[in-house]
RNA sequence: GGCCCGUUCGUCUAUCGGCUAGGACAUCUCCCUUUCACGGAGGAAAGACGGGUUCGAUUCCCGUACGGGCUACCA
């Protein structure tokens, strides 16, 4: 009875994968996994003009980074191959012909210029964008208005044509959206969408329906921006495969820009200084670069977690979820109807939480790479892990580790001696020199160092508080970082001595 | 303009007719911390408006307003 759950994400390879796209993938993925179903990735490359060659690989890389791998796709293979629409061209033509024969679609020979003329001619104040609809089609050049002989003549003469759906004049088209409930449209208000383009490629409208059927998709999720064209798809299902076989639709709410309103776009990221794409993306045509969440220092777990919460919650106060937990808890009933403004501050909070709860061994290699890119070469060893563990509470992004731990590897370039100079005196110089001299009898670890430091302070009758800040500044260069004695322990006796002696010279 | 969708703190949201409207981010105050964080405690902060339905509406219905999406041989 119940069909196996099969869902699909169908991006067009025209550019980088942004937030909204990844969230659509996520909801698809969670739904599929929760119901023991399959997640299919289908490449909708039917637009030759907007096609960007590198975009397809980029999409796969993004999904891999996010841990949302498809079960079937152009590179994973599967029983319904090919998964690239450009490779299925012939299939769509056959269905388009079927629709024409049944009188549910027709050939249209209008040139782009003629279409433009039509729009100009019928444009009025009340109707600024005239549609190719049930009225207008009677006045255009198509197989509805032309004689059969003329149509045949044009066809055999190789005239350029498209196939358009013939919208019923007076029909109520309704369906139940899993998120929005009943949605109704009137057929007269929907235009005769092109199904097959002049180059023989299908438009999205024909391709989704045909492929969703052929690939046995049970539930179809997409962004809310598709809602207005749903009636076209409903009709196509009715004509071609039967409404009873149609997948259940779910139109997901949009992700909005943080300021003002409107769909979030990559421009907003540039403008407001936060990533919009999952990973770095360089447009091969314009060489324009956009930074991704990955390169900004996000953990994929945090990115996915944050996205999941942008439009869904499990009804409790819990906000931190791992992938497995999301699969277990996810339900479409709890996906919101309204769009959500993207909040980069909250996104960073998610990342901070994930950095805190994740063992550093899981991401130390990423940090090492980041260090390298900034000219700091360190070994990914036990010491590194100790250091990262010590500073991770202070790091919101993976890229924060650099500033927070650089001083463990190299002496600070500049030491903020000014902030301790005022209260400096010879007693303190003497204190530090004697402390250094006494190390021979001290075991080199944080606790022992702290004990010896405090003991000497008492002996010298100097308040410990007067000495802590100087020690910190001499060691790390400024007022930040983890416990000073932990730092000493990790940078070692020799280095600690060097830094102290160097700094004292300037005091 | 038309069609469709939406509307709880600044932001993300809980509430499935009975609440002093809860949580989180951000913000402010305090505590902890001999640095900066982490952490802890607390404060300020919301139901677009107008009608119904009901003993009772944030919750259900209808209008209005506002916001958004779509309106291509793009997806």
Coordinates of C-alpha atoms (C1' of nucleotides) in Angstrom, one line a residue:
Chain A
X1 CA 0.0 0.0 0.0
X2 CA 2.4 2.7 1.2
X3 CA 4.9 3.4 -1.4
X4 CA 8.5 3.4 -0.4
X5 CA 9.6 6.9 0.6
X6 CA 11.7 8.5 -2.2
X7 CA 12.6 12.1 -2.2
X8 CA 14.7 14.2 -4.4
X9 CA 16.7 17.4 -4.4
X10 CA 16.9 18.9 -7.9
X11 CA 19.3 21.8 -8.2
X12 CA 20.2 23.4 -11.4
X13 CA 24.0 23.7 -11.8
X14 CA 24.1 27.5 -12.3
X15 CA 26.2 28.6 -9.3
X16 CA 27.0 28.0 -5.7
X17 CA 24.7 26.1 -3.3
X18 CA 23.3 28.5 -0.8
X19 CA 21.7 28.3 2.6
X20 CA 18.2 27.7 1.4
X21 CA 19.3 25.0 -1.0
X22 CA 21.2 23.2 1.7
X23 CA 18.2 23.4 4.0
X24 CA 16.0 21.9 1.3
X25 CA 18.5 19.1 1.0
X26 CA 18.5 18.7 4.7
X27 CA 14.7 18.4 5.1
X28 CA 14.7 16.0 2.1
X29 CA 17.4 13.9 3.7
X30 CA 15.9 13.9 7.2
X31 CA 12.5 12.9 5.9
X32 CA 14.0 10.1 3.8
X33 CA 16.2 8.7 6.5
X34 CA 13.5 8.9 9.1
X35 CA 11.2 6.8 6.9
X36 CA 13.8 4.4 5.7
X37 CA 13.6 5.9 2.2
X38 CA 15.9 7.1 -0.5
X39 CA 17.4 10.5 -1.1
X40 CA 18.0 11.2 -4.8
X41 CA 20.0 14.0 -6.3
X42 CA 18.9 14.9 -9.8
X43 CA 20.7 17.6 -11.8
X44 CA 18.3 19.9 -13.5
X45 CA 20.5 21.2 -16.3
X46 CA 17.9 22.0 -18.9
X47 CA 19.0 25.6 -19.2
X48 CA 21.9 25.6 -21.6
X49 CA 22.4 29.3 -21.2
X50 CA 22.8 29.4 -17.5
X51 CA 24.8 26.2 -17.2
X52 CA 28.0 26.4 -15.2
X53 CA 30.3 23.4 -15.6
X54 CA 31.9 23.5 -12.2
X55 CA 28.7 23.9 -10.3
X56 CA 27.7 20.2 -10.4
X57 CA 30.9 19.0 -8.7
X58 CA 30.5 21.8 -6.3
X59 CA 27.1 20.7 -5.3
X60 CA 28.3 17.1 -4.7
X61 CA 31.2 18.5 -2.6
X62 CA 28.8 20.6 -0.5
X63 CA 26.6 17.6 0.2
X64 CA 29.6 15.5 1.2
X65 CA 30.9 18.2 3.5
X66 CA 27.5 18.5 5.1
X67 CA 27.3 14.7 5.5
X68 CA 24.1 14.6 3.4
X69 CA 25.1 12.1 0.8
X70 CA 22.5 11.0 -1.8
X71 CA 21.6 7.4 -2.3
X72 CA 21.2 7.9 -6.0
X73 CA 22.7 10.5 -8.3
X74 CA 24.7 11.1 -11.4
X75 CA 27.9 10.1 -9.6
X76 CA 26.5 7.6 -7.0
X77 CA 24.6 5.8 -9.7
X78 CA 21.3 4.1 -9.2
X79 CA 18.5 2.2 -10.9
X80 CA 16.9 5.3 -12.5
X81 CA 19.9 6.7 -14.3
X82 CA 20.6 9.0 -15.9
X83 CA 20.2 11.5 -13.2
X84 CA 21.1 14.5 -15.4
X85 CA 18.1 15.9 -17.2
X86 CA 20.2 16.9 -20.2
X87 CA 20.8 13.2 -20.7
X88 CA 17.2 12.4 -20.7
X89 CA 16.2 14.9 -23.4
X90 CA 14.4 12.3 -25.6
X91 CA 12.1 11.2 -22.8
X92 CA 10.5 14.6 -22.3
X93 CA 9.9 15.1 -26.0
X94 CA 7.9 11.9 -26.1
X95 CA 5.6 13.1 -23.3
X96 CA 5.3 16.5 -24.8
X97 CA 4.0 14.9 -28.0
X98 CA 1.6 12.8 -26.0
X99 CA 0.1 15.9 -24.5
X100 CA -0.2 17.6 -27.9
X101 CA -1.9 14.6 -29.3
X102 CA -4.4 14.5 -26.4
X103 CA -5.1 18.2 -27.0
X104 CA -3.7 19.1 -23.6
X105 CA -0.8 21.0 -25.1
X106 CA -0.1 22.7 -28.4
X107 CA 2.7 23.9 -30.6
X108 CA 3.5 27.6 -30.5
X109 CA 5.5 29.2 -33.3
X110 CA 5.7 32.7 -31.9
X111 CA 9.1 34.3 -32.1
X112 CA 10.6 36.1 -29.1
X113 CA 9.9 39.3 -30.9
X114 CA 6.3 38.4 -31.5
X115 CA 6.0 37.5 -27.8
X116 CA 7.4 40.9 -26.9
X117 CA 5.0 42.6 -29.3
X118 CA 2.1 40.8 -27.6
X119 CA 3.2 42.0 -24.2
X120 CA 3.5 45.6 -25.4
X121 CA 0.2 45.5 -27.2
X122 CA -1.9 44.1 -24.4
X123 CA -0.1 45.9 -21.6
X124 CA -2.4 48.2 -19.6
X125 CA -2.2 49.9 -16.3
X126 CA -4.2 47.2 -14.7
X127 CA -2.4 44.4 -16.4
X128 CA 1.3 45.3 -16.7
X129 CA 2.5 41.8 -17.6
X130 CA 0.1 40.1 -20.0
X131 CA 0.3 36.4 -20.0
X132 CA 0.1 33.9 -22.8
X133 CA -3.2 32.6 -21.4
X134 CA -6.5 31.1 -22.6
X135 CA -7.5 34.4 -24.2
X136 CA -4.2 35.6 -25.7
X137 CA -3.4 32.2 -27.2
X138 CA -6.3 32.7 -29.6
X139 CA -4.5 35.6 -31.1
X140 CA -1.1 34.0 -31.4
X141 CA 0.6 31.8 -33.9
X142 CA 0.0 28.3 -32.7
X143 CA -1.6 25.0 -33.5
X144 CA -4.8 26.2 -31.9
X145 CA -5.2 29.2 -34.3
X146 CA -3.4 27.8 -37.4
X147 CA -4.9 25.3 -39.8
X148 CA -3.6 21.8 -39.5
X149 CA -2.0 22.1 -42.9
X150 CA -0.2 25.2 -41.9
X151 CA 1.0 23.6 -38.7
X152 CA 2.3 20.6 -40.6
X153 CA 4.0 22.9 -43.1
X154 CA 5.8 24.8 -40.4
X155 CA 6.8 21.7 -38.6
X156 CA 8.2 20.0 -41.7
X157 CA 9.9 23.2 -42.7
X158 CA 11.8 23.0 -39.5
X159 CA 10.3 26.2 -38.0
X160 CA 11.3 26.9 -34.4
X161 CA 8.5 26.1 -32.0
X162 CA 7.8 25.4 -28.4
X163 CA 5.1 23.2 -26.8
X164 CA 2.8 25.0 -24.3
X165 CA 0.4 23.5 -21.9
X166 CA -3.3 24.4 -22.7
X167 CA -4.7 25.6 -19.5
X168 CA -8.4 24.9 -19.0
X169 CA -10.6 27.9 -19.2
X170 CA -12.5 27.3 -16.1
X171 CA -11.3 24.8 -13.6
X172 CA -10.5 24.9 -10.0
X173 CA -7.1 23.3 -9.3
X174 CA -6.5 22.3 -5.7
X175 CA -4.1 20.1 -3.8
X176 CA -3.1 19.5 -0.3
X177 CA 0.4 20.8 0.6
X178 CA 2.0 19.0 3.5
X179 CA 2.9 22.3 5.1
X180 CA 0.2 24.7 4.0
X181 CA -2.8 22.5 3.8
X182 CA -5.4 23.1 1.1
X183 CA -4.2 25.4 -1.7
X184 CA -6.5 26.3 -4.6
X185 CA -5.9 28.1 -7.9
X186 CA -8.1 29.0 -10.8
X187 CA -7.0 27.7 -14.1
X188 CA -7.9 30.9 -16.0
X189 CA -5.4 32.8 -14.0
X190 CA -2.5 30.5 -14.8
X191 CA -0.7 31.0 -18.2
X192 CA 0.1 28.5 -20.8
X193 CA 3.6 27.6 -19.6
X194 CA 6.2 26.4 -22.1
X195 CA 6.8 22.7 -21.5
X196 CA 9.3 22.1 -24.3
X197 CA 11.7 24.8 -25.4
X198 CA 12.7 25.5 -29.0
X199 CA 16.0 23.7 -28.4
X200 CA 14.2 20.6 -27.6
X201 CA 14.9 20.7 -23.9
X202 CA 12.1 20.6 -21.5
X203 CA 11.4 23.4 -19.1
X204 CA 11.4 22.7 -15.4
X205 CA 7.6 22.2 -15.5
X206 CA 7.7 19.2 -17.7
X207 CA 10.9 17.8 -16.4
X208 CA 10.0 17.7 -12.7
X209 CA 6.7 15.9 -13.4
X210 CA 8.2 13.4 -15.8
X211 CA 11.2 12.6 -13.7
X212 CA 9.4 12.5 -10.4
X213 CA 7.1 9.9 -12.0
X214 CA 9.9 7.9 -13.6
X215 CA 12.1 8.0 -10.5
X216 CA 9.1 7.1 -8.3
X217 CA 9.3 10.1 -6.1
X218 CA 6.8 9.8 -3.2
X219 CA 7.3 13.2 -1.6
X220 CA 8.4 16.4 -3.4
X221 CA 9.9 19.2 -1.3
X222 CA 10.8 22.6 -2.8
X223 CA 11.0 26.2 -1.9
X224 CA 7.8 28.3 -1.5
X225 CA 8.7 30.2 -4.7
X226 CA 7.4 27.3 -6.6
X227 CA 3.9 27.4 -5.2
X228 CA 2.5 29.6 -8.0
X229 CA 3.5 27.1 -10.6
X230 CA 2.1 24.1 -8.7
X231 CA -1.2 24.1 -10.7
X232 CA 0.8 23.5 -13.9
X233 CA 2.4 20.5 -12.3
X234 CA -0.8 19.2 -10.8
X235 CA -2.4 19.4 -14.3
X236 CA 0.5 17.6 -15.9
X237 CA 0.3 14.9 -13.3
X238 CA -3.4 14.5 -14.0
X239 CA -2.8 14.3 -17.8
X240 CA 0.2 12.1 -17.8
X241 CA 0.3 9.8 -14.8
X242 CA -2.8 10.3 -12.8
X243 CA -3.3 12.4 -9.7
X244 CA -3.5 9.3 -7.5
X245 CA 0.2 8.7 -8.3
X246 CA 1.3 12.2 -7.7
X247 CA 3.9 12.7 -4.9
X248 CA 2.8 14.7 -1.9
X249 CA 4.0 18.2 -2.2
X250 CA 5.6 20.3 0.6
X251 CA 6.5 23.9 -0.2
X252 CA 9.2 25.0 2.3
X253 CA 9.2 28.5 3.7
X254 CA 11.9 30.9 2.4
X255 CA 15.0 32.0 4.2
X256 CA 14.9 35.8 4.3
X257 CA 17.6 38.5 4.5
X258 CA 18.3 39.7 8.1
X259 CA 17.6 43.3 7.4
X260 CA 14.4 44.4 5.8
X261 CA 12.6 41.7 3.9
X262 CA 12.9 39.5 0.9
X263 CA 14.6 36.3 -0.1
X264 CA 18.2 35.9 1.1
X265 CA 20.6 36.3 -1.8
X266 CA 24.4 36.0 -2.1
X267 CA 24.5 39.8 -2.5
X268 CA 23.2 40.1 1.1
X269 CA 26.2 38.1 2.3
X270 CA 28.6 40.4 0.5
X271 CA 26.8 43.4 1.8
X272 CA 26.5 42.3 5.4
X273 CA 29.6 40.3 5.7
X274 CA 28.5 36.8 6.3
X275 CA 28.6 33.7 4.1
X276 CA 25.6 32.6 2.2
X277 CA 27.1 29.6 0.3
X278 CA 28.0 26.4 2.0
X279 CA 31.6 26.5 0.7
X280 CA 33.7 28.9 -1.2
X281 CA 32.4 29.5 -4.7
X282 CA 34.1 31.2 -7.6
X283 CA 32.0 32.0 -10.5
X284 CA 34.0 30.8 -13.5
X285 CA 32.5 33.4 -15.8
X286 CA 33.0 36.5 -13.7
X287 CA 35.7 35.2 -11.4
X288 CA 33.7 36.6 -8.6
X289 CA 34.4 34.9 -5.3
X290 CA 32.1 34.2 -2.4
X291 CA 33.2 32.8 0.9
X292 CA 31.5 29.7 2.3
X293 CA 30.5 28.6 5.8
X294 CA 33.2 26.0 5.6
X295 CA 36.0 28.4 4.9
X296 CA 34.6 30.8 7.4
X297 CA 35.3 28.2 10.1
X298 CA 32.1 26.4 10.5
X299 CA 31.8 22.8 11.5
X300 CA 29.5 20.9 9.2
X301 CA 27.5 19.7 12.2
X302 CA 26.9 23.2 13.3
X303 CA 25.9 24.4 9.9
X304 CA 23.4 21.5 9.5
X305 CA 22.1 22.0 13.0
X306 CA 21.6 25.7 12.5
X307 CA 19.8 25.2 9.2
X308 CA 17.6 22.6 10.7
X309 CA 16.4 25.1 13.3
X310 CA 15.7 27.7 10.7
X311 CA 12.1 26.7 10.1
X312 CA 11.7 23.7 12.3
X313 CA 11.8 22.7 15.9
X314 CA 10.9 19.6 17.8
X315 CA 8.5 21.3 20.2
X316 CA 10.9 21.3 23.1
X317 CA 13.6 23.8 24.2
X318 CA 16.3 21.8 22.7
X319 CA 18.3 23.5 20.0
X320 CA 21.5 21.5 19.7
X321 CA 20.9 18.4 17.6
X322 CA 23.3 15.9 15.9
X323 CA 22.3 14.5 12.6
X324 CA 21.1 11.2 14.0
X325 CA 19.0 13.0 16.5
X326 CA 17.5 15.2 13.8
X327 CA 16.6 12.2 11.8
X328 CA 14.8 10.7 14.8
X329 CA 13.0 13.9 15.7
X330 CA 12.2 15.4 12.4
X331 CA 8.7 15.8 11.3
X332 CA 7.2 17.8 8.5
X333 CA 4.2 18.8 10.7
X334 CA 6.6 20.9 12.7
X335 CA 8.0 22.8 9.7
X336 CA 6.8 26.4 9.8
X337 CA 4.7 28.1 7.2
X338 CA 6.4 31.5 7.3
X339 CA 9.8 32.5 6.2
X340 CA 12.7 33.0 8.6
X341 CA 15.2 35.8 8.6
X342 CA 18.7 34.5 8.7
X343 CA 20.6 35.6 11.8
X344 CA 24.4 35.2 11.5
X345 CA 24.9 35.8 15.2
X346 CA 22.8 32.8 16.1
X347 CA 24.6 30.8 13.4
X348 CA 27.9 31.6 15.1
X349 CA 26.4 30.6 18.4
X350 CA 25.6 27.2 17.0
X351 CA 29.1 26.8 15.8
X352 CA 30.5 27.8 19.2
X353 CA 28.3 25.2 20.9
X354 CA 29.6 22.6 18.5
X355 CA 33.2 23.5 18.9
X356 CA 32.8 23.3 22.7
X357 CA 31.2 19.9 22.6
X358 CA 33.3 18.3 19.9
X359 CA 36.6 16.6 20.7
X360 CA 39.4 18.6 19.2
X361 CA 40.9 15.5 17.5
X362 CA 37.9 15.7 15.2
X363 CA 38.9 19.1 13.8
X364 CA 42.5 19.6 14.7
X365 CA 43.6 18.9 11.1
X366 CA 41.4 21.7 9.9
X367 CA 42.9 24.1 12.3
X368 CA 46.4 23.0 11.3
X369 CA 45.5 23.8 7.7
X370 CA 44.2 27.2 8.7
X371 CA 47.4 27.9 10.6
X372 CA 49.4 26.9 7.6
X373 CA 47.5 29.2 5.3
X374 CA 48.5 32.0 7.6
X375 CA 52.2 31.0 7.7
X376 CA 52.2 29.1 10.9
X377 CA 53.3 25.6 10.6
X378 CA 52.6 23.2 13.4
X379 CA 52.5 19.5 13.9
X380 CA 49.2 17.9 14.5
X381 CA 50.3 16.2 17.7
X382 CA 49.2 15.6 21.3
X383 CA 50.6 19.0 22.3
X384 CA 48.5 20.7 19.7
X385 CA 45.4 18.9 20.9
X386 CA 46.1 20.0 24.4
X387 CA 46.4 23.5 23.3
X388 CA 43.2 23.5 21.3
X389 CA 41.4 21.9 24.1
X390 CA 42.6 24.7 26.4
X391 CA 41.4 27.5 24.2
X392 CA 38.3 26.1 22.5
X393 CA 35.8 27.7 24.8
X394 CA 37.1 31.0 23.5
X395 CA 36.6 30.1 19.8
X396 CA 33.4 30.7 18.0
X397 CA 34.8 29.9 14.6
X398 CA 37.6 27.4 13.7
X399 CA 39.5 30.4 12.4
X400 CA 39.5 31.9 15.8
X401 CA 42.0 29.3 17.0
X402 CA 44.8 31.1 15.2
X403 CA 44.6 34.2 17.4
X404 CA 43.8 32.2 20.5
X405 CA 46.7 29.9 20.3
X406 CA 49.4 31.4 18.1
X407 CA 51.4 32.4 21.1
X408 CA 51.9 28.8 22.1
X409 CA 54.1 28.3 19.0
X410 CA 55.8 31.6 18.5
X411 CA 56.6 34.4 20.9
X412 CA 54.2 37.4 20.6
X413 CA 55.4 39.9 18.1
X414 CA 54.3 42.8 20.2
X415 CA 54.0 42.8 24.0
X416 CA 51.6 45.2 25.5
X417 CA 54.2 46.4 28.2
X418 CA 52.4 49.8 28.4
X419 CA 49.6 48.4 30.5
X420 CA 52.0 47.1 33.2
X421 CA 54.7 49.7 33.0
X422 CA 52.9 52.1 35.3
X423 CA 53.0 49.8 38.3
X424 CA 56.4 48.2 37.5
X425 CA 59.3 48.5 39.9
X426 CA 62.6 46.8 40.7
X427 CA 61.0 44.5 43.2
X428 CA 59.0 42.9 40.5
X429 CA 62.0 42.6 38.3
X430 CA 63.8 40.8 41.1
X431 CA 60.7 38.7 41.8
X432 CA 60.7 37.3 38.2
X433 CA 64.4 36.7 38.1
X434 CA 64.3 34.8 41.4
X435 CA 61.3 32.9 40.2
X436 CA 63.1 31.8 37.1
X437 CA 66.2 30.9 39.2
X438 CA 64.1 28.7 41.4
X439 CA 62.7 26.5 38.6
X440 CA 65.4 23.9 39.0
X441 CA 63.5 22.6 42.1
X442 CA 60.1 22.8 40.5
X443 CA 58.3 20.2 38.6
X444 CA 57.3 21.7 35.2
X445 CA 53.6 21.6 35.4
X446 CA 50.9 24.2 35.9
X447 CA 50.0 23.4 39.4
X448 CA 53.6 23.3 40.7
X449 CA 54.4 26.5 38.9
X450 CA 51.5 28.3 40.3
X451 CA 52.4 27.1 43.8
X452 CA 56.0 28.2 43.5
X453 CA 54.9 31.6 42.0
X454 CA 52.5 32.3 44.9
X455 CA 54.9 31.1 47.5
X456 CA 57.6 33.4 46.3
X457 CA 55.1 36.3 46.1
X458 CA 54.4 35.8 49.8
X459 CA 58.1 35.6 50.6
X460 CA 58.7 38.8 48.7
X461 CA 55.7 40.4 50.2
X462 CA 54.1 41.3 46.8
X463 CA 50.5 40.8 46.1
X464 CA 49.9 38.0 43.7
X465 CA 47.4 40.1 41.9
X466 CA 50.2 42.6 41.1
X467 CA 52.1 39.9 39.4
X468 CA 49.6 37.9 37.5
X469 CA 48.8 40.4 34.8
X470 CA 52.5 41.2 34.1
X471 CA 53.2 37.4 33.8
X472 CA 50.3 37.0 31.4
X473 CA 51.4 40.0 29.2
X474 CA 54.9 38.8 29.1
X475 CA 53.9 35.4 28.0
X476 CA 51.0 36.0 25.6
X477 CA 51.5 39.7 24.7
X478 CA 48.1 40.9 25.8
X479 CA 45.1 40.4 28.2
X480 CA 43.7 37.2 26.9
X481 CA 44.1 33.5 26.8
X482 CA 43.7 30.6 29.2
X483 CA 45.4 30.2 32.6
X484 CA 48.9 31.5 32.6
X485 CA 50.5 28.5 34.3
X486 CA 48.9 26.2 31.8
X487 CA 50.5 28.3 29.1
X488 CA 53.9 28.1 30.8
X489 CA 53.6 24.3 31.1
X490 CA 52.9 24.0 27.4
X491 CA 55.4 26.4 26.0
X492 CA 58.1 24.9 28.2
X493 CA 60.7 26.1 30.6
X494 CA 63.1 27.5 28.1
X495 CA 60.5 29.5 26.1
X496 CA 58.9 30.8 29.3
X497 CA 62.3 32.0 30.5
X498 CA 63.0 33.7 27.2
X499 CA 59.8 35.5 27.0
X500 CA 60.1 36.8 30.6
X501 CA 63.6 38.0 30.2
X502 CA 62.9 39.6 26.8
X503 CA 59.9 41.5 28.3
X504 CA 61.7 42.6 31.4
X505 CA 64.2 44.4 29.3
X506 CA 61.6 46.8 28.2
X507 CA 60.3 47.5 31.6
Chain B
rG1 C1' -1.8 45.5 -11.4
rG2 C1' -3.2 40.0 -10.9
rC3 C1' -2.7 35.4 -8.4
rC4 C1' -0.8 32.7 -4.2
rC5 C1' 1.4 32.4 0.7
rG6 C1' 2.4 34.4 5.3
rU7 C1' 1.9 37.7 10.2
rU8 C1' 3.9 35.9 18.8
rC9 C1' 9.8 39.9 22.1
rG10 C1' 15.1 43.3 17.6
rU11 C1' 15.9 37.8 15.6
rC12 C1' 14.7 32.3 15.6
rU13 C1' 10.6 30.3 18.1
rA14 C1' 6.9 27.5 22.2
rU15 C1' 1.6 27.7 22.8
rC16 C1' -2.5 22.7 19.0
rG17 C1' -9.5 27.7 23.4
rG18 C1' -8.4 28.8 29.8
rC19 C1' -0.9 31.9 30.6
rU20 C1' 1.8 35.8 35.4
rA21 C1' 2.4 34.3 27.0
rG22 C1' 7.8 29.9 27.9
rG23 C1' 12.9 29.2 25.7
rA24 C1' 17.2 30.6 22.7
rC25 C1' 20.4 34.5 20.1
rA26 C1' 21.6 39.5 20.7
rU27 C1' 21.4 43.4 24.6
rC28 C1' 21.8 45.2 29.9
rU29 C1' 23.1 44.1 35.3
rC30 C1' 25.4 41.1 38.8
rC31 C1' 28.3 36.6 40.4
rC32 C1' 32.5 33.4 39.2
rU33 C1' 37.3 34.2 37.0
rU34 C1' 44.2 37.7 40.1
rU35 C1' 43.4 38.3 31.9
rC36 C1' 39.8 37.2 28.0
rA37 C1' 36.3 33.7 27.6
rC38 C1' 33.3 29.5 29.5
rG39 C1' 29.7 29.1 33.3
rG40 C1' 25.8 30.8 36.8
rA41 C1' 21.8 34.4 38.4
rG42 C1' 18.7 38.3 37.0
rG43 C1' 16.4 42.5 33.8
rA44 C1' 14.2 44.8 29.7
rA45 C1' 11.6 42.9 25.4
rA46 C1' 6.0 40.1 21.7
rG47 C1' 0.5 38.0 20.2
rA48 C1' -0.5 43.8 13.2
rC49 C1' -5.7 45.9 13.4
rG50 C1' -11.1 45.4 13.3
rG51 C1' -15.2 42.3 13.5
rG52 C1' -17.4 37.8 14.7
rU53 C1' -17.8 32.3 17.1
rU54 C1' -17.4 31.1 22.5
rC55 C1' -18.4 31.3 29.4
rG56 C1' -13.5 32.4 27.6
rA57 C1' -9.5 33.9 22.3
rU58 C1' -2.5 34.6 20.7
rU59 C1' -5.0 30.0 19.5
rC60 C1' -11.1 29.1 15.2
rC61 C1' -13.8 32.1 11.0
rC62 C1' -14.2 36.7 8.1
rG63 C1' -12.4 41.4 6.6
rU64 C1' -8.4 45.2 6.6
rA65 C1' -3.4 46.4 6.9
rC66 C1' 1.5 45.0 6.3
rG67 C1' 5.3 41.6 4.5
rG68 C1' 6.8 38.0 1.0
rG69 C1' 6.7 34.8 -3.5
rC70 C1' 5.3 34.3 -8.6
rU71 C1' 3.9 36.7 -12.9
rA72 C1' 10.6 34.2 -18.8
rC73 C1' 11.5 29.4 -24.5
rC74 C1' 15.3 30.5 -15.6
rA75 C1' 15.1 27.1 -12.2

